[in-house]
Tab-separated table of C-alpha atoms in Angstrom:
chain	number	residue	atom	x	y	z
J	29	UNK	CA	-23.058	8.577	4.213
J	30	UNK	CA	-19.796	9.487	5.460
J	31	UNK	CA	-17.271	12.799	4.174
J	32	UNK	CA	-13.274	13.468	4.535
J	33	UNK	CA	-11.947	15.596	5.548
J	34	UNK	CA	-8.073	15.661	4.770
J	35	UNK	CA	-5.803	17.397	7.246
J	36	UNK	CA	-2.406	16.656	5.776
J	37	UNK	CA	-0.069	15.201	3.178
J	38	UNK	CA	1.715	11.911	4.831
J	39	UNK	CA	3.845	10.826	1.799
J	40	UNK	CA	3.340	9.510	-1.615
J	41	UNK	CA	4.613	6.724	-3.943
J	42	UNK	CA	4.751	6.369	-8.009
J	43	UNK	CA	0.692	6.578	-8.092
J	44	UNK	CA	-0.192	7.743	-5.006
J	45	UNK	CA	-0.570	10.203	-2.746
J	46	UNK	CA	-1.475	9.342	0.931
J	47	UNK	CA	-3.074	11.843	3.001
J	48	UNK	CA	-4.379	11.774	6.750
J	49	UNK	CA	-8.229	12.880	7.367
J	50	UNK	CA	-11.223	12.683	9.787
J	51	UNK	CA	-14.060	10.488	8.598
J	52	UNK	CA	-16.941	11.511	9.414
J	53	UNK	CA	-20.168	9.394	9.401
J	54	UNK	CA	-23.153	11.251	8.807
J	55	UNK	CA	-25.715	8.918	9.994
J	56	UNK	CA	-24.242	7.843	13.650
J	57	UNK	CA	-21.730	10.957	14.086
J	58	UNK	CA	-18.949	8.864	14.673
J	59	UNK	CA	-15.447	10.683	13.852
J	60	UNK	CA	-12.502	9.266	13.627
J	61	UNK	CA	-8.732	9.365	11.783
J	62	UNK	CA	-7.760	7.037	8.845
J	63	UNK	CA	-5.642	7.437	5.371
J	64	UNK	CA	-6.417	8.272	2.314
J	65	UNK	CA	-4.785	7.059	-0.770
J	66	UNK	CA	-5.561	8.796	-4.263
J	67	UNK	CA	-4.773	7.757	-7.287
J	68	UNK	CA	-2.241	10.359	-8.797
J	69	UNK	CA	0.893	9.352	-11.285
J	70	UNK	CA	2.638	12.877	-10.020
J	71	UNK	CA	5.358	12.665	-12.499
J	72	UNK	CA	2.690	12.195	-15.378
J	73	UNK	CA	0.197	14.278	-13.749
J	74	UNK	CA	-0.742	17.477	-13.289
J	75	UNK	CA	-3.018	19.492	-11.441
J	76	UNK	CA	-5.380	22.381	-13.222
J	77	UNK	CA	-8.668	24.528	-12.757
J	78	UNK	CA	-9.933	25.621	-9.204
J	79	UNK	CA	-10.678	22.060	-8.764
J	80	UNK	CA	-7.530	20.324	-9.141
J	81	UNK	CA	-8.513	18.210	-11.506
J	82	UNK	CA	-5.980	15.794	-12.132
J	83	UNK	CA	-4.791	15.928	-15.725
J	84	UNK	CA	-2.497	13.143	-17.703
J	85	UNK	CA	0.319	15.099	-19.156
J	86	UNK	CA	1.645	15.313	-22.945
J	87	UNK	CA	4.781	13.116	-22.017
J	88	UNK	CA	2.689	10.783	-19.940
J	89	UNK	CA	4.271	7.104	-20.111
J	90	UNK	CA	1.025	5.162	-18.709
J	91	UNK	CA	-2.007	4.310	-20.620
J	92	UNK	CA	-4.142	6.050	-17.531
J	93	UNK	CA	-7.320	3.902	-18.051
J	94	UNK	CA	-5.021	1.062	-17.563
J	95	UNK	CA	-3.072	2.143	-13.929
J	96	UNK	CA	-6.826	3.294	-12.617
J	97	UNK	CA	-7.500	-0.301	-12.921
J	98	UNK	CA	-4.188	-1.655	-11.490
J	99	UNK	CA	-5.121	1.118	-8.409
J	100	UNK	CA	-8.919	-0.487	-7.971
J	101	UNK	CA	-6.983	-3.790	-8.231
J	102	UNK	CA	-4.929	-2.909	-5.390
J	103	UNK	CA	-8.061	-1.975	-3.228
J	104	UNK	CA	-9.736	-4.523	-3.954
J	105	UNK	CA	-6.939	-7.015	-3.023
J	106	UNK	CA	-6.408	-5.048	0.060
J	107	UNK	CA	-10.056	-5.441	0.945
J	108	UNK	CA	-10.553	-8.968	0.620
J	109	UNK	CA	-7.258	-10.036	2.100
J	110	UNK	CA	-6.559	-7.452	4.739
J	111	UNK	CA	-10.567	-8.589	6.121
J	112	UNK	CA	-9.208	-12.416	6.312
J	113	UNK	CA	-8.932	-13.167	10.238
J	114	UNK	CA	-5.817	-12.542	11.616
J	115	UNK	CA	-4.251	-11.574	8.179
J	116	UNK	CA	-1.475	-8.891	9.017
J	117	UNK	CA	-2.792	-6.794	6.130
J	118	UNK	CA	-3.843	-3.556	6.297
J	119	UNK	CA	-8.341	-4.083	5.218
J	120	UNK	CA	-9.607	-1.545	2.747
J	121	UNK	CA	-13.083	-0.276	4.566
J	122	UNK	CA	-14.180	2.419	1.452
J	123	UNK	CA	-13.268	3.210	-2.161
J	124	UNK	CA	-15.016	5.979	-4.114
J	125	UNK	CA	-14.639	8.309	-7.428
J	126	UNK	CA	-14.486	12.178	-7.123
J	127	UNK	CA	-15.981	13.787	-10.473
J	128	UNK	CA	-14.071	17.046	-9.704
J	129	UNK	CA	-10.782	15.779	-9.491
J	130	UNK	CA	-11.386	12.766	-11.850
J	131	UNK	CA	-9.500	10.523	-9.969
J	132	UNK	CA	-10.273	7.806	-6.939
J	133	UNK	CA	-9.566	6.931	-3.538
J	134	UNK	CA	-9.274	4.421	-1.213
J	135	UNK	CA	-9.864	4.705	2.676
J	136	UNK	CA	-7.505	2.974	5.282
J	137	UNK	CA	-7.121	2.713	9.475
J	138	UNK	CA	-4.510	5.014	10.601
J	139	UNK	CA	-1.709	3.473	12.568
J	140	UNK	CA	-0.487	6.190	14.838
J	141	UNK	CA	2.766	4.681	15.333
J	142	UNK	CA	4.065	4.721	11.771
J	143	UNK	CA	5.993	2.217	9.769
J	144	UNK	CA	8.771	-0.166	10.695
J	145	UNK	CA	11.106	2.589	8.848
J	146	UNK	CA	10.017	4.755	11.615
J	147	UNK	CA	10.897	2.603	14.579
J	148	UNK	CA	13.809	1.709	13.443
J	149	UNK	CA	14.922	5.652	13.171
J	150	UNK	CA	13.424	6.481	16.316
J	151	UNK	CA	16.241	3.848	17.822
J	152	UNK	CA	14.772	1.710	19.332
J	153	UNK	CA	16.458	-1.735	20.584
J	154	UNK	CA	15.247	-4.784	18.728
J	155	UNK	CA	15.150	-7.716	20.858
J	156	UNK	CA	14.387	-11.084	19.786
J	157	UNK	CA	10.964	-11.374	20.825
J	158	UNK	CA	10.141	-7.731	19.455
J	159	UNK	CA	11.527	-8.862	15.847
J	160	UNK	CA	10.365	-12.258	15.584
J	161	UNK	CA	7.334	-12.554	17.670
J	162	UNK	CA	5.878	-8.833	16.681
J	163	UNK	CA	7.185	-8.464	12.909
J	164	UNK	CA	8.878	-11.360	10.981
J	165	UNK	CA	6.180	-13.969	12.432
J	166	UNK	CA	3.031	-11.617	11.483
J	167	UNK	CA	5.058	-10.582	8.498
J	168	UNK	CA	5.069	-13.999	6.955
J	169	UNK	CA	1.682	-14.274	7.640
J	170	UNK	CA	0.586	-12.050	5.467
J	171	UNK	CA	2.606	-13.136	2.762
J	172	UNK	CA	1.396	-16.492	3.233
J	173	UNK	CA	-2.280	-15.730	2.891
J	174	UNK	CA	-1.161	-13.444	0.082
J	175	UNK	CA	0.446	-16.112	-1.963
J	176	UNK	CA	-2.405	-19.065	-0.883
J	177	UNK	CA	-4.597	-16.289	-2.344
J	178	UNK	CA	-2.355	-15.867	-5.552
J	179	UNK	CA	-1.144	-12.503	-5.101
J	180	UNK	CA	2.870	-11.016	-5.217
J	181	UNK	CA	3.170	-8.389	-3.211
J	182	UNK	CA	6.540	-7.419	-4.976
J	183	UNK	CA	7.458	-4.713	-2.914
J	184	UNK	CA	8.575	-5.539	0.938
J	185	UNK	CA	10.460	-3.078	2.798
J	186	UNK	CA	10.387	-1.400	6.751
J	187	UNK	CA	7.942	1.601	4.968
J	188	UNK	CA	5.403	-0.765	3.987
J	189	UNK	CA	5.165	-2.728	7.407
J	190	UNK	CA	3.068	-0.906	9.989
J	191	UNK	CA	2.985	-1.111	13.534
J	192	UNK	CA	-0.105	-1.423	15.497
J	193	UNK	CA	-1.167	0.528	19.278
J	194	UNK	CA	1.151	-1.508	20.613
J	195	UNK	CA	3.844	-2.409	18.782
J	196	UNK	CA	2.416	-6.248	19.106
J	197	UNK	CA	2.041	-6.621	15.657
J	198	UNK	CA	2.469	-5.765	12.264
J	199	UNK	CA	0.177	-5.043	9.071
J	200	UNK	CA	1.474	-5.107	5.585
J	201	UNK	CA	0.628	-2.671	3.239
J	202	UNK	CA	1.039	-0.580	-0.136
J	203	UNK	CA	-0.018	-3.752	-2.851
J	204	UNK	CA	0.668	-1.146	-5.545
J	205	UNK	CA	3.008	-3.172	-7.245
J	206	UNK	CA	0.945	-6.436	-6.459
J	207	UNK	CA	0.203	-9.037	-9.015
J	208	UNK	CA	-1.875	-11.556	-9.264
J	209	UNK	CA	0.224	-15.027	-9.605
J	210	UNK	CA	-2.556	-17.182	-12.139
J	211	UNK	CA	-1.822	-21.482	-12.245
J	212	UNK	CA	1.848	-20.961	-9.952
J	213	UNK	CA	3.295	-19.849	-13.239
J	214	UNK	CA	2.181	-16.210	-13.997
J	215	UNK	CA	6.337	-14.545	-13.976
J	216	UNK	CA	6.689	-10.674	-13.671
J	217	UNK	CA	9.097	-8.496	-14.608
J	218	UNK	CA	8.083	-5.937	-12.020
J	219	UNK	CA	10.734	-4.222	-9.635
J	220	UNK	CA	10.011	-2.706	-6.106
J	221	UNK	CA	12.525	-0.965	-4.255
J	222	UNK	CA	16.341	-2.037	-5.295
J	223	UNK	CA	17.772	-2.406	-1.819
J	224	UNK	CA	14.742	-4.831	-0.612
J	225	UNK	CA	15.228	-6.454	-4.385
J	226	UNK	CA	15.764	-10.110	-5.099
J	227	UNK	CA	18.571	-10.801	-7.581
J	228	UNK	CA	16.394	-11.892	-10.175
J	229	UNK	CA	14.089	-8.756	-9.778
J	230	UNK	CA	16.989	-6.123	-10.790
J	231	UNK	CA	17.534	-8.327	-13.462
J	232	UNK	CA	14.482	-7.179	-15.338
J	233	UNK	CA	14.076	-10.636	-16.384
J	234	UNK	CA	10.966	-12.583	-15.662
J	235	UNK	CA	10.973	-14.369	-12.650
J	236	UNK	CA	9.187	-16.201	-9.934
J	237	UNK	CA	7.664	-13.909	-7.387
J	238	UNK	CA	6.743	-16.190	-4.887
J	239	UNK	CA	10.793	-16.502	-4.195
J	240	UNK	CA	11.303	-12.898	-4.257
J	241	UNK	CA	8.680	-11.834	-2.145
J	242	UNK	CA	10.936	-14.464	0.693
J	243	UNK	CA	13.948	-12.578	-0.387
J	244	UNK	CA	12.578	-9.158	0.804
J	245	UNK	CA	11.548	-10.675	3.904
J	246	UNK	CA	14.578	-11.929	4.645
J	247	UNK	CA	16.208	-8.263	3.902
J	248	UNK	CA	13.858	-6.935	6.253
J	249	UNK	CA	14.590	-9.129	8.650
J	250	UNK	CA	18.489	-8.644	8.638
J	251	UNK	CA	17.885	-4.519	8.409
C-alpha cells in the first residue's frame, strides 16, 4: 500500500546504497521523507538491462545468497531493537524485494540534520551537556540494549550516530557489520572502520566484541 519514490543518492557503504525518497501511502495519502537502503555489493556488482538489474560479477568475493541474508539480518535487528522504548536506534518501519532489480530494501526515518560527522564539520562548539547529555549518554544506550539483546554492533563512528530535530538526542545506526553475540562467547573477527577500531579488531584475531564496541565509544567520545 505505499510506493517510493527516490529523489537522490545520500551515500553508500560496502553493501549498500542509501538513497532519500517520498513515501507515499496509498490508502490515507500521507507523504512524507525517509531513507532507503538497498542491498548492492558495488564493487562486486554491477548494473545491466533497462532495469538495472543488479548482477554479481565474475570476480565477485561474496557468496551473494549469503550477504542478502546478513542484509535481512540487519533489518530485522534494526526493527526489533530500534522499536524498543527509548532505544537510541534508528526502527526499521518496511522491508521489501524488487523482482526487477533482484535485490531488497529497507525503509528508514530521515533525520534532516545528518550524522554526528556532520555536526562536527559544520563547527559547532561541543559543550558538556551537548556531548554527554545529547550523544555519549543516548549513545550507550543503545549499545546497552544492543548487547542485553546479544548483538555487536562492530562498527561505531560520528557517520553512524544521527542527530534528531533537535539535536537532543542521538540514534545509532548502519548494523551492517552487526553480529549476533550467542552464550557471551560467540568471538568475531570482523573489522569496522580502522580509526574507530579497538586494538584487538585490527588484529584480525578473534576477539570479544562486547569490549570493542566500548572502545569505539570511547573514540567517539574523545573525537
Amino acid at each position: 500500500n505505499t510506493i517510493y519514490t527516490i529523489r537522490k543518492f545520500l551515500g553508500n557503504g560496502s553493501f549498500g546504497y542509501a538513497y532519500s525518497a517520498m513515501s507515499k501511502n496509498l490508502v490515507t495519502g500521507e507523504e512524507r521523507e525517509v531513507v532507503l537502503k538497498e542491498f548492492y555489493p558495488f564493487n562486486d556488482f554491477h548494473r545491466e538491462g533497462e532495469d538495472y538489474k543488479a548482477v554479481a560479477n565474475d570476480y565477485t568475493r561474496f557468496n551473494i545468497a549469503v550477504e542478502k541474508e546478513k542484509f535481512r539480518n540487519e533489518a530485522e535487528r534494526m526493527r526489533r531493537l530500534g522499536n524498543t522504548p527509548n532505544s537510541h536506534i534508528v526502527p526499521v518501519e518496511g522491508f521489501f524485494e524488487r523482482e526487477k532489480t533482484d535485490t531488497m530494501y529497507y525503509v528508514m526515518p530521515f533525520y534532516r540534520l545528518g550524522s554526528l560527522e556532520d555536526l562536527q564539520k559544520s563547527g559547532t562548539i561541543f559543550t558538556e551537556d551537548l556531548l554527554l547529555k545529547s550523544i555519549i549518554k543516548p549513545l550507550c544506550t543503545a549499545l546497552h540494549i544492543a548487547h542485553k539483546s546479544n548483538v555487536l554492533h562492530l562498527d561505531i563512528k560520528p557517520e553512524n550516530i544521527l542527530l534528531d530535530k533537535n539535536k537532543k538526542s542521538m540514534k545509532l545506526v548502519d548494523f551492517g557489520l552487526s553480529n549476533a553475540y550467542m552464550h557471551g562467547n560467540l568471538l568475531t573477527t570482523a573489522c569496522g572502520s580502522p580509526c574507530y577500531a579497538s586494538p584487538e579488531m585490527i588484529s584480525g584475531k578473534a576477539y570479544d566484541g562486547f569490549f570493542s564496541d566500548l572502545w569505539s565509544c570511547g573514540v567517539v567520545l574523545y573525537c
